[in-house]
Amino acid sequence: MNYHLVNMLCISLLLSVCVSPLVAEDWSSFRGPTGQGISSETNLPIKWSNTDNIAWKTTIPGEGWSSPVVHGDHVFVTSTTDDGTSCHVICVDRRSGNIRWNTRVFEQQIRKKRNENSHATPTPTTDGRHVYAVFSGGRMVAVDFDGEIAWTNHEIKFYSHHGLAASPILYRDLVIMPYDGSSDGDNNKVGWKIPWGDAVLLAVDKATGKIRWRGKRGLSRLAHVTPNVLRHKGADQIVSGAGDRVQGFDPTDGRLIWSIYSKGEGVTPSIVVGDGLVFSCSGFEAPTIRAIRAGGKGDVTQSHMAWEQKKGVPSLASLLYVKPNIYSVTDTGIVTCFRAATGDIAWQDRIGGKHAASPIYADGKIYFLTEADGESVVIEAGPDLKILARNRIDEKCKASMAVSQGNLYIRSEQHLFCIGKRPAD
């Protein structure tokens, strides 16, 4: 036996492990596998520019603000043609940055939306076999990893004065999607300014696309809130926020378990959970962060509100829970660190910029992304503001970052960037 060769191979293997992320994971949904914006990876990039420390940069045809999701060597985004009619799911090769396929999934009727929104804002989700996507008209599609359409669901007739921006999530064999819209009749303020009863949390069978259940909200106002899964005393709930309430649903049948009034409308930040609490924001009307205790039944407005905080409230970016703290960034670039248990402010400071993307956390660091010039502000998660780096790609960014297998993925208005070392073959 050539022991020298064996030793060299062992050393090479050890070195390859040492310079690789200790934990490599997929980023399967909006804000990652838990929907919380948390990555367990280490040794991620901290510094880059639009030319330095870029593994690849790929032009994404069409337009859309969905965030990238990653599974294995597949990176998925959605887009529409510039007029919003033709809807596409796009797969990019993680190693090379080449577009593997671009599948036109259907045509949709264009409806009114806010200029800040796109017709492909909902982030897709994947289970490793199919990618599930939703577009502004409410239609849902499943596409396999070869770009072939598995099913489409055209049953949802959705309209919102603001467009659609919430994202679907996967729960076991279900794709779950909130539809919190408004009336497209003569009085378009119904559902927007005036509560209505047509909003629904929808669950479809991920194998067939057939509707399994409809979770009824009751009277509520429009929102764009991506739901999350809360596990409490051994049982799961789907926690979903509307414009003026937060609710918990039974994932087996869509039964409404609890509901809490939360004054607001047009809410965008997604639901965050931690240590038996549900954290939500109230959007553009009466901006408030609310912490709700788990375990209630029925209307829990008077019984299960743990705390409220009216300072440092984001309108667009989601909260970030890094125990024992909650971090927020406002539209105008003010970062606040709250004590998650009480809502008290630990510190507040300004990092600048306009913020639509939600922050992420990995390896003791928090990554923020500004809208106008795609500047990533990297800070240390700690007792005060410590900025580690500012990195600009000089392109408009509204989508949130993804993290997978040692790289960061940033979608700009025109491109998809892979930040860090080029993925190994």
XYZ file of C-alpha atoms in Angstrom:
425
model
C 0.000 0.000 0.000
C 1.229 3.508 -0.812
C 0.926 5.054 2.670
C 2.282 8.395 1.460
C -0.542 8.623 -1.076
C -3.126 7.651 1.553
C -1.796 10.310 3.934
C -1.928 12.957 1.217
C -5.509 12.025 0.375
C -6.499 12.240 4.042
C -4.871 15.659 4.389
C -6.620 16.891 1.239
C -9.955 15.654 2.543
C -9.372 17.324 5.910
C -8.448 20.614 4.270
C -11.519 20.501 2.043
C -13.703 20.016 5.113
C -11.997 22.830 7.014
C -12.595 25.436 4.309
C -16.174 24.341 3.591
C -19.277 25.374 5.496
C -19.621 23.149 8.540
C -23.286 22.690 7.690
C -24.510 22.897 4.093
C -28.241 23.353 3.729
C -30.908 24.100 1.178
C -32.908 27.332 1.225
C -36.266 25.911 0.243
C -38.756 28.734 0.867
C -39.093 32.436 1.512
C -36.722 33.179 4.413
C -35.295 29.667 4.359
C -36.351 26.221 5.552
C -37.942 27.501 8.779
C -39.356 30.731 7.351
C -37.389 32.663 9.961
C -34.455 34.006 7.906
C -31.993 31.848 9.858
C -29.125 29.830 8.373
C -26.984 27.319 10.260
C -24.111 27.724 7.793
C -20.727 29.188 8.677
C -17.789 30.688 6.759
C -20.106 32.747 4.569
C -18.900 35.773 2.585
C -18.710 39.064 4.457
C -17.225 41.389 1.822
C -17.945 41.735 -1.906
C -18.752 44.284 -4.618
C -20.361 44.150 -8.044
C -17.079 42.775 -9.401
C -15.231 41.209 -6.443
C -16.073 37.933 -4.685
C -18.832 37.197 -7.197
C -18.983 33.540 -8.240
C -21.369 34.303 -11.092
C -23.931 36.831 -12.252
C -26.825 35.757 -14.466
C -29.362 37.882 -16.311
C -32.903 36.855 -15.379
C -35.371 37.486 -18.219
C -38.579 39.341 -17.472
C -39.348 40.980 -14.160
C -40.258 39.927 -10.650
C -39.384 40.389 -6.995
C -39.638 36.795 -5.822
C -36.612 35.725 -3.784
C -34.399 32.843 -4.932
C -34.790 29.392 -3.385
C -32.118 26.697 -3.564
C -32.175 22.910 -3.513
C -28.999 21.003 -4.308
C -27.648 22.376 -7.579
C -30.911 24.105 -8.506
C -31.706 27.784 -7.888
C -35.286 28.808 -8.654
C -36.887 32.196 -9.275
C -40.115 33.294 -10.913
C -40.718 36.102 -13.363
C -43.241 37.470 -15.825
C -42.854 39.239 -19.116
C -42.670 43.003 -18.754
C -46.416 43.355 -19.292
C -47.085 40.745 -16.573
C -49.120 38.394 -18.763
C -46.747 35.455 -19.317
C -45.696 33.669 -16.095
C -42.408 31.775 -15.872
C -40.539 29.517 -13.458
C -36.781 29.638 -14.049
C -34.094 27.207 -12.898
C -30.458 28.328 -12.683
C -27.553 25.926 -12.235
C -26.017 26.610 -8.821
C -22.478 25.777 -9.908
C -22.239 27.594 -13.246
C -24.973 30.221 -13.110
C -26.318 29.036 -16.464
C -30.079 28.928 -16.935
C -31.052 25.250 -17.054
C -34.608 25.923 -18.153
C -37.217 28.666 -18.348
C -40.751 27.265 -18.340
C -43.737 29.375 -19.308
C -46.380 27.993 -16.975
C -49.447 29.997 -18.037
C -50.840 33.327 -19.186
C -52.711 35.526 -16.722
C -55.035 38.485 -16.940
C -53.371 41.654 -15.744
C -55.059 43.418 -12.868
C -54.295 46.568 -10.941
C -51.425 46.559 -8.444
C -49.153 48.993 -6.663
C -46.095 50.139 -8.628
C -43.853 48.885 -5.819
C -45.129 45.356 -6.383
C -44.539 42.973 -9.301
C -46.606 40.256 -10.955
C -44.087 37.668 -9.708
C -43.492 38.706 -6.105
C -44.462 35.510 -4.214
C -41.336 33.437 -3.581
C -41.643 29.809 -4.742
C -41.087 26.850 -2.435
C -39.604 23.418 -3.136
C -39.591 19.941 -1.603
C -36.665 18.684 -3.695
C -38.878 17.110 -6.358
C -41.084 19.979 -7.472
C -41.073 23.738 -7.165
C -44.418 25.368 -6.312
C -45.121 28.913 -7.460
C -47.901 31.504 -7.287
C -48.344 34.624 -9.403
C -50.269 37.876 -9.017
C -53.545 36.483 -10.354
C -53.538 33.814 -7.636
C -52.933 30.805 -9.868
C -50.660 28.093 -8.520
C -48.352 25.711 -10.405
C -46.053 22.780 -9.661
C -43.033 22.227 -11.915
C -40.631 19.294 -11.655
C -36.857 19.656 -11.641
C -36.711 19.099 -15.412
C -38.987 22.060 -16.041
C -42.095 20.004 -16.815
C -45.439 21.186 -15.440
C -46.901 18.650 -12.995
C -50.166 20.501 -12.334
C -51.780 23.905 -12.268
C -54.616 25.199 -10.110
C -56.747 27.893 -11.741
C -59.583 27.745 -9.208
C -58.476 30.808 -7.273
C -59.951 34.041 -8.576
C -57.831 36.574 -6.736
C -57.716 40.333 -6.836
C -56.036 42.842 -4.576
C -55.856 46.587 -4.928
C -52.159 46.193 -4.049
C -51.321 43.008 -5.977
C -50.112 39.751 -4.401
C -46.902 39.484 -2.371
C -47.327 36.716 0.220
C -45.496 33.447 -0.478
C -46.625 29.815 -0.269
C -45.225 27.444 2.350
C -45.038 23.669 2.491
C -46.476 21.676 5.355
C -46.194 17.903 5.003
C -48.179 17.060 1.835
C -49.768 20.514 1.526
C -48.955 23.766 -0.226
C -50.474 26.532 1.899
C -51.095 30.015 0.534
C -52.937 33.037 1.981
C -55.208 35.070 -0.283
C -55.980 38.343 1.484
C -57.377 40.530 -1.269
C -59.965 43.191 -1.945
C -63.042 43.630 -4.110
C -62.626 44.497 -7.786
C -66.176 45.828 -7.969
C -67.404 49.393 -7.837
C -66.143 49.858 -4.289
C -62.534 48.668 -4.353
C -62.072 49.725 -0.728
C -63.934 46.595 0.393
C -61.259 44.302 1.754
C -58.744 47.131 1.664
C -60.126 49.887 3.879
C -63.370 48.085 4.705
C -63.174 44.567 6.222
C -64.759 41.752 4.215
C -65.305 38.022 4.582
C -63.775 36.624 1.382
C -60.151 36.205 2.501
C -58.959 32.615 2.725
C -55.974 30.538 3.776
C -55.855 27.832 1.116
C -54.271 24.373 1.295
C -53.797 22.268 -1.837
C -52.481 18.732 -2.199
C -48.901 19.086 -3.394
C -49.176 15.893 -5.463
C -52.326 16.813 -7.378
C -52.970 20.537 -6.923
C -56.488 19.826 -5.692
C -57.863 21.946 -2.855
C -57.816 20.111 0.479
C -59.238 22.846 2.687
C -60.077 26.535 2.914
C -59.377 28.336 6.159
C -61.944 31.099 6.604
C -60.777 34.295 8.299
C -64.087 36.014 8.851
C -64.036 39.795 8.427
C -60.515 41.038 7.660
C -58.495 43.440 5.519
C -55.906 42.830 2.830
C -52.330 41.801 3.553
C -49.251 40.152 2.045
C -48.122 38.101 5.033
C -46.340 34.785 4.502
C -47.547 32.305 7.157
C -45.380 30.221 9.460
C -45.647 27.006 11.452
C -45.962 27.213 15.239
C -45.442 24.086 17.296
C -47.039 24.323 20.736
C -47.369 21.469 23.224
C -46.728 18.860 20.566
C -49.237 20.187 18.036
C -48.672 22.310 14.941
C -50.598 25.397 13.892
C -50.373 27.498 10.746
C -50.091 31.093 11.938
C -51.279 33.565 9.329
C -51.657 37.324 9.466
C -54.291 39.403 7.691
C -54.396 43.180 7.544
C -56.095 43.585 10.909
C -55.733 40.253 12.695
C -53.379 37.344 13.331
C -54.821 33.831 13.398
C -53.911 30.225 14.080
C -55.315 27.408 11.916
C -55.352 23.632 12.297
C -53.176 22.302 9.433
C -55.210 19.105 9.118
C -58.519 20.715 8.155
C -58.130 24.524 8.107
C -60.197 25.022 11.249
C -59.684 28.435 12.862
C -58.254 27.894 16.365
C -57.650 31.437 17.569
C -57.752 35.014 16.345
C -56.427 38.293 17.687
C -57.300 41.793 16.496
C -54.261 43.677 15.237
C -55.141 47.084 13.850
C -53.569 47.675 10.456
C -53.856 47.093 6.704
C -51.582 46.238 3.799
C -49.371 44.238 6.175
C -46.269 42.747 4.526
C -43.779 41.459 7.182
C -44.056 37.698 7.588
C -44.894 35.904 10.822
C -41.988 34.994 13.136
C -42.221 32.563 16.060
C -40.017 31.755 19.038
C -40.176 30.614 22.659
C -43.947 30.243 22.685
C -44.542 33.666 21.150
C -45.824 34.796 17.759
C -44.369 38.083 16.489
C -46.242 40.184 13.934
C -46.294 43.719 12.525
C -49.309 45.833 11.613
C -48.114 47.459 8.403
C -48.891 50.970 7.286
C -51.803 51.801 9.589
C -51.055 52.249 13.308
C -47.587 50.614 12.972
C -47.069 48.238 15.903
C -45.052 45.120 16.653
C -47.093 42.619 18.639
C -46.062 39.518 20.560
C -48.826 36.958 21.056
C -48.689 34.090 23.539
C -49.374 30.663 22.077
C -52.079 28.398 23.444
C -55.250 30.410 23.063
C -58.625 29.476 21.612
C -61.261 31.723 20.075
C -60.854 35.496 20.260
C -57.703 36.031 22.357
C -57.338 39.786 21.843
C -57.793 40.537 25.546
C -56.032 37.489 26.962
C -52.945 36.579 24.911
C -51.224 39.829 23.938
C -47.791 39.576 25.576
C -46.544 43.026 24.571
C -46.801 45.799 21.983
C -44.095 48.123 20.697
C -44.651 51.176 18.489
C -41.009 52.121 17.882
C -38.808 50.642 15.162
C -41.734 49.048 13.315
C -41.008 47.881 9.743
C -43.596 48.264 6.999
C -42.011 45.845 4.517
C -39.055 43.885 5.917
C -39.848 40.965 8.219
C -38.609 40.680 11.787
C -35.604 38.512 12.653
C -35.672 36.404 15.822
C -32.217 35.566 17.182
C -32.709 34.384 20.737
C -33.072 36.296 23.041
C -33.631 39.244 20.711
C -35.809 40.454 17.861
C -34.254 42.659 15.164
C -36.124 44.982 12.821
C -35.182 47.391 10.055
C -37.550 50.163 9.038
C -38.102 51.349 5.491
C -35.720 54.234 6.231
C -32.841 52.122 7.542
C -33.246 52.284 11.321
C -32.262 49.011 12.984
C -33.749 48.164 16.372
C -32.844 45.329 18.705
C -35.721 44.355 21.036
C -35.790 41.944 23.952
C -38.062 39.229 22.593
C -39.563 38.411 25.978
C -40.634 41.967 26.838
C -40.446 44.167 23.726
C -38.032 46.534 25.473
C -35.498 48.211 23.188
C -31.925 47.053 23.772
C -30.488 49.420 21.180
C -31.480 51.397 18.098
C -29.261 52.882 15.398
C -29.281 53.886 11.747
C -27.619 51.929 8.945
C -29.189 54.015 6.166
C -30.869 53.164 2.906
C -34.401 52.121 2.023
C -35.305 48.547 2.956
C -37.846 46.176 1.408
C -35.864 42.924 1.696
C -35.995 40.961 4.948
C -32.738 40.461 6.893
C -31.079 37.093 7.404
C -28.881 35.689 10.177
C -25.933 33.312 9.894
C -22.804 32.581 11.927
C -23.317 35.415 14.424
C -23.942 38.014 11.715
C -27.013 39.785 10.359
C -27.228 40.724 6.679
C -29.422 43.636 5.572
C -30.022 44.596 1.929
C -30.955 48.089 0.752
C -33.257 48.716 -2.160
C -31.775 51.514 -4.273
C -28.213 50.271 -4.830
C -28.234 46.758 -3.435
C -25.967 47.590 -0.521
C -25.609 44.727 1.941
C -24.895 45.936 5.455
C -23.371 43.172 7.567
C -23.498 43.650 11.333
C -22.554 41.600 14.340
C -25.531 40.280 16.281
C -24.674 41.733 19.666
C -25.328 44.271 22.428
C -24.872 47.285 20.128
C -24.469 48.183 16.462
C -21.178 46.946 15.041
C -20.985 47.197 11.258
C -18.607 44.635 9.777
C -18.973 45.496 6.085
C -20.892 47.472 3.488
C -21.077 45.830 0.062
C -22.721 47.400 -2.986
C -23.710 45.716 -6.219
C -25.159 48.977 -7.603
C -28.471 47.457 -8.689
C -31.986 47.817 -7.318
C -32.949 45.035 -4.884
C -36.271 44.195 -3.231
C -36.004 40.410 -2.986
C -34.558 38.867 0.173
C -31.250 36.989 0.213
C -30.915 33.226 0.124
C -28.135 31.187 1.761
C -27.001 27.764 0.626
C -23.834 25.663 0.572
C -21.421 28.463 1.396
C -22.866 31.135 -0.888
C -25.274 34.044 -0.680
C -27.781 34.587 -3.479
C -29.078 38.065 -4.278
C -31.698 38.861 -6.880
C -31.603 42.364 -8.300
C -33.934 43.988 -10.799
C -32.133 42.302 -13.695
C -29.676 39.733 -12.331
C -29.173 36.839 -9.960
C -25.845 37.016 -8.096
C -24.012 34.148 -6.435
C -21.776 35.717 -3.782
C -18.577 34.028 -2.604
C -16.334 31.354 -4.018
C -17.470 29.582 -7.156
C -19.266 26.370 -6.148
C -17.033 23.338 -6.678
C -17.832 20.825 -9.411
